[in-house]
Structures are given as C-alpha cells and as structure tokens.
XYZ file of C-alpha atoms in Angstrom:
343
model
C -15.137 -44.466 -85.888
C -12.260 -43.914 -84.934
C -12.421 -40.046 -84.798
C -15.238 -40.582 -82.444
C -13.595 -42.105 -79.842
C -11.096 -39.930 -79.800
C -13.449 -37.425 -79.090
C -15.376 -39.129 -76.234
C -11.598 -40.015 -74.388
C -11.118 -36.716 -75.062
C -14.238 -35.396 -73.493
C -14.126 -38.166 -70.677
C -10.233 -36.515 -69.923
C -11.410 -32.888 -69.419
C -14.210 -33.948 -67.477
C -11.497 -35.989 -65.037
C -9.327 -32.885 -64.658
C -11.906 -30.403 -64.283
C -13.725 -32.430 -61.577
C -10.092 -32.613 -60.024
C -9.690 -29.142 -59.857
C -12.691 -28.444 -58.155
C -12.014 -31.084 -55.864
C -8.804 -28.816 -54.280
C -11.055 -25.849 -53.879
C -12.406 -26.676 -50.540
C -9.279 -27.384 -49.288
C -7.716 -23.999 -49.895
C -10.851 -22.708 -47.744
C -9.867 -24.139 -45.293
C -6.626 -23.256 -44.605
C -7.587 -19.832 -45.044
C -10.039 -20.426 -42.230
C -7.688 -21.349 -39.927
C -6.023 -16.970 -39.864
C -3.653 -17.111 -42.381
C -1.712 -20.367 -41.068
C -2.401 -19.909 -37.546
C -3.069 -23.564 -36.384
C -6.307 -23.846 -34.769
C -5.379 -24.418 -30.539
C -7.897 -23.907 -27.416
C -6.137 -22.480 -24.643
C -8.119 -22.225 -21.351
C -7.717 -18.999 -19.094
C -8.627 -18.934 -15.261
C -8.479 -15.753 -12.995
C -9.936 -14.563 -9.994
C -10.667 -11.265 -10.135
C -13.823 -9.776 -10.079
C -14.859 -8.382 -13.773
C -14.577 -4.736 -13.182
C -11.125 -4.516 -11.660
C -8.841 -3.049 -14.414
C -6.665 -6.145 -14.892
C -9.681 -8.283 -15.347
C -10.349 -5.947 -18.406
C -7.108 -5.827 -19.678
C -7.235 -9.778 -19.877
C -10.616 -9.692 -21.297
C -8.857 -7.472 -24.152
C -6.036 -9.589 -24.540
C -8.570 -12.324 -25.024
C -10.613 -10.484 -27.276
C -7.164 -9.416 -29.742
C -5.800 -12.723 -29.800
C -9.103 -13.915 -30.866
C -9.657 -11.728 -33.486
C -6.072 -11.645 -34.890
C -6.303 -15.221 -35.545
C -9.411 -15.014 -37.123
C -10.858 -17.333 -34.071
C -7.943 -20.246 -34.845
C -6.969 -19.590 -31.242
C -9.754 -20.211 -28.966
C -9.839 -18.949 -25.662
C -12.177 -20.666 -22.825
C -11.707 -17.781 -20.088
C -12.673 -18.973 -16.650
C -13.128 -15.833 -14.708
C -13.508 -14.743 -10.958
C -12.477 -18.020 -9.584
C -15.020 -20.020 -11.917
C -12.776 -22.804 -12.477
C -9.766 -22.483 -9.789
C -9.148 -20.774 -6.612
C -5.914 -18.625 -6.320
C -4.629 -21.717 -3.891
C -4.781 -24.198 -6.263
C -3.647 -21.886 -9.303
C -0.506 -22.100 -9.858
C -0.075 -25.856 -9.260
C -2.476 -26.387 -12.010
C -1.034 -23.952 -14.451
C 2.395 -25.958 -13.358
C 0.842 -29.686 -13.813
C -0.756 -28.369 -17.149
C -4.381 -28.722 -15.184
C -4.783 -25.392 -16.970
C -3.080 -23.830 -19.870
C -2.691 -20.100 -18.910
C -3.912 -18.866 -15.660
C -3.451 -15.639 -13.570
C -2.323 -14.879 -9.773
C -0.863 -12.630 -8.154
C 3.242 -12.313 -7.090
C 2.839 -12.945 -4.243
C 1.628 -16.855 -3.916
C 3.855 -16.955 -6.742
C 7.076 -16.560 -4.044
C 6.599 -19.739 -2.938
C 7.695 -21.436 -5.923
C 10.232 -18.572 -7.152
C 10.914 -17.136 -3.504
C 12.661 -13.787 -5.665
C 9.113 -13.388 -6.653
C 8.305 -11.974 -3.340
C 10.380 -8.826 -4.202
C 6.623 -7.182 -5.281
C 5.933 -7.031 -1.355
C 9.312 -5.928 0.131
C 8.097 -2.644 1.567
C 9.009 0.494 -0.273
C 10.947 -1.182 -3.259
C 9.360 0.473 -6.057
C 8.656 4.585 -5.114
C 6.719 5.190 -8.365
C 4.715 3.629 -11.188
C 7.184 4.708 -13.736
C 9.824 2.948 -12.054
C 8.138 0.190 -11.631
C 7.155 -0.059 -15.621
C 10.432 0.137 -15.952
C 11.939 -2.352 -13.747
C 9.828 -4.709 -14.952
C 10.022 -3.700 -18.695
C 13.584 -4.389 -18.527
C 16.382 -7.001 -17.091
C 14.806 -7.088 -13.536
C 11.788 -8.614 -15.135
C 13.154 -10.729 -17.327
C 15.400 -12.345 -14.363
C 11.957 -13.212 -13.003
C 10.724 -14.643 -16.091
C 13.997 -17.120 -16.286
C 13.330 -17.640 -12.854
C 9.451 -19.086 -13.677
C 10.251 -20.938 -16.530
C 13.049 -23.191 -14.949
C 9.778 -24.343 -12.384
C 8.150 -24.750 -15.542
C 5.663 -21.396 -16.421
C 6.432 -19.004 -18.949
C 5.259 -15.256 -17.976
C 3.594 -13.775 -20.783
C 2.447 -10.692 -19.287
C 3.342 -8.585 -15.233
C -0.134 -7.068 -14.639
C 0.065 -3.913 -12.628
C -2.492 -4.089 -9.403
C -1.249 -0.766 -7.835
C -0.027 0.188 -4.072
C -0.932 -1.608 -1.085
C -2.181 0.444 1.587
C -3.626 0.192 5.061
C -7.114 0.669 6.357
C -8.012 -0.197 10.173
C -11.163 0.801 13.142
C -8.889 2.295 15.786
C -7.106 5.207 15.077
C -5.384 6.944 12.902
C -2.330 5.335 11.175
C 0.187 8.193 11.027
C 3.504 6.453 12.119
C 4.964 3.373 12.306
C 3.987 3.026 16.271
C 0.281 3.675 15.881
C 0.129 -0.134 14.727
C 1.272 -1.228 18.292
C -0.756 -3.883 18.956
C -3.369 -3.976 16.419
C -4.336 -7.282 14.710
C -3.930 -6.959 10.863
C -5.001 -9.190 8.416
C -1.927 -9.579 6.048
C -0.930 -10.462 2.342
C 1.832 -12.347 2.512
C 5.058 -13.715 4.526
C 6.846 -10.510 3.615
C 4.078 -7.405 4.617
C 3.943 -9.564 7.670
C 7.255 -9.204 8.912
C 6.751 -5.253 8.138
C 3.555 -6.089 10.370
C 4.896 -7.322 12.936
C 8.450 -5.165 12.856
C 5.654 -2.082 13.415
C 4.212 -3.706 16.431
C 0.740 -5.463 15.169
C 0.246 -9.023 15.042
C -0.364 -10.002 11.227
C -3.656 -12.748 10.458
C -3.905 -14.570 7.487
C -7.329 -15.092 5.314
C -9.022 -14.533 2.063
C -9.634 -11.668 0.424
C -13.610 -12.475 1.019
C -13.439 -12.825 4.508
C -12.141 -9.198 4.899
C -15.426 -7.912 5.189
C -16.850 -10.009 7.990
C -13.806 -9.766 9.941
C -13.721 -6.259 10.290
C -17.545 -6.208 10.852
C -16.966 -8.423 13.692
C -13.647 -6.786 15.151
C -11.885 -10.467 14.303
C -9.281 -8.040 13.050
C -9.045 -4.515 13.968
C -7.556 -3.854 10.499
C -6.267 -4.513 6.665
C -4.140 -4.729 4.171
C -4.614 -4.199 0.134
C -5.225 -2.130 -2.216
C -8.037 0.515 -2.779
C -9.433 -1.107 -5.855
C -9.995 -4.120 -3.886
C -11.006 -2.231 -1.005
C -13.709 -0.469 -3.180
C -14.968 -3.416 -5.088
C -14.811 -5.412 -1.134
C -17.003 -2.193 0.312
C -14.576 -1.707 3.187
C -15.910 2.031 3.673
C -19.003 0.160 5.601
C -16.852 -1.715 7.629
C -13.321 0.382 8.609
C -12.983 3.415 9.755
C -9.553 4.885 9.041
C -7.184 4.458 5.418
C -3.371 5.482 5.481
C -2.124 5.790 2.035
C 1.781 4.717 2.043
C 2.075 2.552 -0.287
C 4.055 0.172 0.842
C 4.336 -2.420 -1.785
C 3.447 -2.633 -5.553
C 1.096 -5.553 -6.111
C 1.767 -7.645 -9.479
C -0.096 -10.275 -10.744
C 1.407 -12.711 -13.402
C -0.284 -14.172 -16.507
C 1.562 -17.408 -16.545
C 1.309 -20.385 -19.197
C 2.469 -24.208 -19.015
C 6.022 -24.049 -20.261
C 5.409 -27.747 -21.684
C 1.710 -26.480 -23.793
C 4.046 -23.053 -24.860
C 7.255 -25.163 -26.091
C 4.552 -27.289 -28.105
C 2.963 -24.074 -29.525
C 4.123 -22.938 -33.602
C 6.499 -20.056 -33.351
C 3.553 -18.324 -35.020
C 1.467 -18.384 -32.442
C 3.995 -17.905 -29.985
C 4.899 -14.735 -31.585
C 1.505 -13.635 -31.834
C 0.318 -14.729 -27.990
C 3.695 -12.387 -26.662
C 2.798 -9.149 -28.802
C -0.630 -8.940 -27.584
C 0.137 -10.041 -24.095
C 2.756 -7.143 -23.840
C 0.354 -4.600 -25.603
C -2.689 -5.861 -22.666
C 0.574 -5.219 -19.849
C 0.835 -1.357 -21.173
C -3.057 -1.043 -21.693
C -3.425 -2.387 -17.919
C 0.079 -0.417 -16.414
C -2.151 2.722 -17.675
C -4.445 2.194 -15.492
C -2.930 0.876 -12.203
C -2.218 4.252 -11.552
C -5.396 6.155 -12.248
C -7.368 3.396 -10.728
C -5.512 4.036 -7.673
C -5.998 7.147 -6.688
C -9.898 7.131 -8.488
C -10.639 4.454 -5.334
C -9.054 6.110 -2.987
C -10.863 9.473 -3.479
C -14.021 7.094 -3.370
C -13.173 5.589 -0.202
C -12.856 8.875 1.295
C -16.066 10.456 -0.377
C -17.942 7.198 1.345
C -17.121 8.340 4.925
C -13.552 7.016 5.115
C -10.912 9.281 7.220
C -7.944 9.525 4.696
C -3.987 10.125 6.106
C -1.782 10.077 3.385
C 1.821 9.605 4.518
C 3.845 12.622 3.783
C 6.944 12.088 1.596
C 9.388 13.043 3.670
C 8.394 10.751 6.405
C 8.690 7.488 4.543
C 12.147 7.097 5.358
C 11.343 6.662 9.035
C 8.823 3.872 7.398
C 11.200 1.855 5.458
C 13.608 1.767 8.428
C 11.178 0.199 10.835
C 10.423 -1.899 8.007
C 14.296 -3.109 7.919
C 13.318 -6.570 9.301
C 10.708 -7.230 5.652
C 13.850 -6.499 3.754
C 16.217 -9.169 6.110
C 13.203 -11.582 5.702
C 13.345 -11.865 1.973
C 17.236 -11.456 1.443
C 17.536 -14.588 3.815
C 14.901 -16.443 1.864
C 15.432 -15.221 -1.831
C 18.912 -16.064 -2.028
C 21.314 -14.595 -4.543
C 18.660 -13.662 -7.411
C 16.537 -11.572 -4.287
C 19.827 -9.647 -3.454
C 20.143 -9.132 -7.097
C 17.273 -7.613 -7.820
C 17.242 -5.794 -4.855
C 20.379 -4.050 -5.635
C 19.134 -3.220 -9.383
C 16.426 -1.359 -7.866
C 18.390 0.335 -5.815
C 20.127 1.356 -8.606
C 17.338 3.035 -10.562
C-alpha cells in the first residue's frame, strides 16, 4: 500500500513540474518577438514633402530599416505630405511632444535656434562635399546642442540641394537685373539678399507659387529645382538662373523628453539608421539637382547658369544677408560662420 502511493505522489510530482515547464514556454516567445530585446514603442513621423522628392524616400527607408531591424518592435505611424501637420505648426508640436519625430526644413527651424538660419546665408557652403562635411562634423553637432537645449534632438540633416532663382522678366545674369522685381522669398535671410539686390521679397507657401506667377502676383521665385519640377514652374516662369545661393537642409527632429525616455537600445539603433538614411539622401541632393534642372530647361525654360568667377561680385551685394544673421545669431552664428570660412 504503501509502495503505491509512493508511486501516485510520485507520478502526481512529475506531472506538476512538467506542466510548469511548459507553462514558461510562451513566455520566452515572446520576448523573442519583441527583436531581440528591443522594447516594443510607436513613434509617429510627420513630413511634408511630396512622396517622390528624394528626402521623402530616404525617410521612407529609414522607416522601412528601423522597422525591420527591430523585427516590427518599433512601430512607425508615418504621416506624410502634410497629412497630419503643416510645416507652421511642426516644430511646435514636435517641441510640445504633439508628435514624436517630425521633419522641416532649417529654415523655420531659425526661429527657435536663430544659428539655424546659417543654411540660407547666401554663398556659405560652395559645394556638396563641403557641405557633407560641415555638417558631418563639429559645425553640425554645434547645431544639434543648439536644438536639444529648446528641447529636439536631431537625428538626421537631410540634404535638399541649392536654391536657385526662376522669374517672367528677363534674364537674371547679375545682381542688378533683380531691380525692382517682386520675389517670393524663403526666409528672413534670402530676403535681405532680396532686397540688398534691388527686388522687393513676398512671403507665401510653397503651393501658392504656382498661381502667383500665373497671375503676375509675383514676377518671380525662389527654391530649388526639385521643388520647382515637382511645383511645374516651367508652365508658369519663364527664365531660371542657377547660382546657388544657399544649401537647403531639412532636419529630422525628435521630442528630447520621448528620446531621453527611450532604452539606450533603441536609441542606438534609431541614430545608426538615421545617419545611414542622411548619406543615402546626401547622395542624391546632388544628382537630383542638376537631373531637375536639365528638365526645367528641356520643358521650355531659358537656363543662365552663373559663371564661377562672377560669384564673388554676388556674395558682395549679398553682404547685407550675412550682417542680418550675424546681428541675429549671436555668438554661435559668428561661430559657425567663421568654421566655414575655414574649410
């Protein structure tokens, strides 16, 4: 008797452990689920820029590599071409943590990091490889302190290209052919260089370009040829000087309070991949530049391209830009100024 029941607390034991064994198996799924310890996070990602431009597809691939090397643990809800926020009302959301991670370009960004309006200080940066480089190194990471004391972390500078100009009048060939033309403008900065060259600068969307040239509210523009492309200003504008003037950024920014919360892990992960979109999109900014602007002229568009060895006489009647942002950037603008004009 008593044999046997020994063997049935026997059997009863085994049956207790084995069934508690198996109990611990779908935990250990799970964690593997998650990427290999990456702790599952949804960030969400607004932009306005239309889906084919190059930097819209260089976020799309960042998107698409964080995704996939956290086995999906980091979601991504991507908000493109102005789905979800304006470029107004951008960066005070990304600030407020109204959106995690959001993109826009340098120059709105200069009124809450006023150094930030270096990108549009005519004739800074006289090639792409400089440029990389600049902002590859201790110029760009001044900028990134800069952004995270007003509380945004830069993960990634996303080259746009060269700003150029395209007008109905005439032929833009030296400073004084802008005498009073009415241009619509970029920024605080390109419209001191406006109006130092003898136009009168106008302020308004990017979509409201179009219209305005159709209807001679302005008698010209500035931006670049991508945009001028994608915006179809071959049907409406006549003439395109290429002397690019300033070299558009646009900043993939995140909350600094949502990053400071994120593991170190993802962290890691979300920098790597950012940086390896900023090469994949500097790549292009450059071949994209001059594939537009060989467009614009095959669709009827009357193409000057400043010689290089009149730009000087440029960038002096642009003197007053530079005063503009020195007086407004403070001691990190003169800064970086100088370390450019180091290079």
């Amino acid at each position: 008797m008593k044999k046997w029941m020994k063997a049935i607390m026997f059997l009863m034991i085994s049956m207790f452990l084995l069934s508690a064994c198996n109990s611990k198996e779908p935990e250990t799924k799970a964690v593997n689920a998650t990427g290999d310890g990456y702790e599952e996070t949804t960030i969400r990602l607004a932009y306005n820029l239309p889906a084919d431009h190059h930097i819209a597809k260089g976020l799309e691939k960042f998107v698409k590599d964080v995704t996939e090397k956290s086995d999906g643990a980091i979601k991504m809800q991507v908000y493109p071409a102005g789905q979800l926020l304006n470029d107004k009302d951008m960066n005070q959301s990304i600030l407020t943590g109204g959106v995690e991670m959001g993109v826009n370009s340098s120059t709105l960004w200069a009124s809450t990091v006023p150094a930030m309006g270096i990108f549009d200080v005519p004739y800074v940066f006289s090639d792409y490889e400089k440029a990389g480089e600049a902002l590859s190194g201790e110029f760009g990471n001044k900028l990134r302190t800069a952004m995270e004391e007003k509380g945004a972390k830069v993960l990634m500078f996303a080259d746009y290209g060269y700003a150029q100009f395209a007008n109905n009048k005439r032929p833009l060939e030296s400073p004084s052919d802008f005498e009073g033309l009415k241009i619509r403008s970029i920024g605080d900065i390109p419209s001191e260089m406006i109006k130092a060259y003898g136009a009168s600068p106008v302020f308004m969307g990017g979509g409201e370009v179009y219209m305005a040239l159709k209807l001679n509210t302005v008698d010209g523009a500035t931006s670049g040829t991508t945009a001028m492309v994608q915006r179809k200003y071959d049907e409406v504008a006549k003439y395109l000087t290429i002397n690019n003037y300033a070299y558009l950024e646009f900043l993939l920014a995140i909350n600094q309070d949502f990053w400071d919360k994120l593991p170190t892990k993802t962290q890691t992960l979300l920098t790597e991949t950012a940086k390896e979109s900023e090469e994949w999109i500097r790549a292009q900014a450059q071949s994209e530049d001059e594939k537009t602007a060989k467009q614009l002229e095959e669709k009827g568009m009357e193409v000057y391209v400043v010689p290089e060895e009149d730009l000087p006489q440029w960038k002096e009647a642009a003197k007053p830009a530079w005063e503009a942002f020195t007086k407004n950037s403070g001691d990190l603008g003169k800064e970086l100024l100088e370390m450019v004009d180091e290079q």
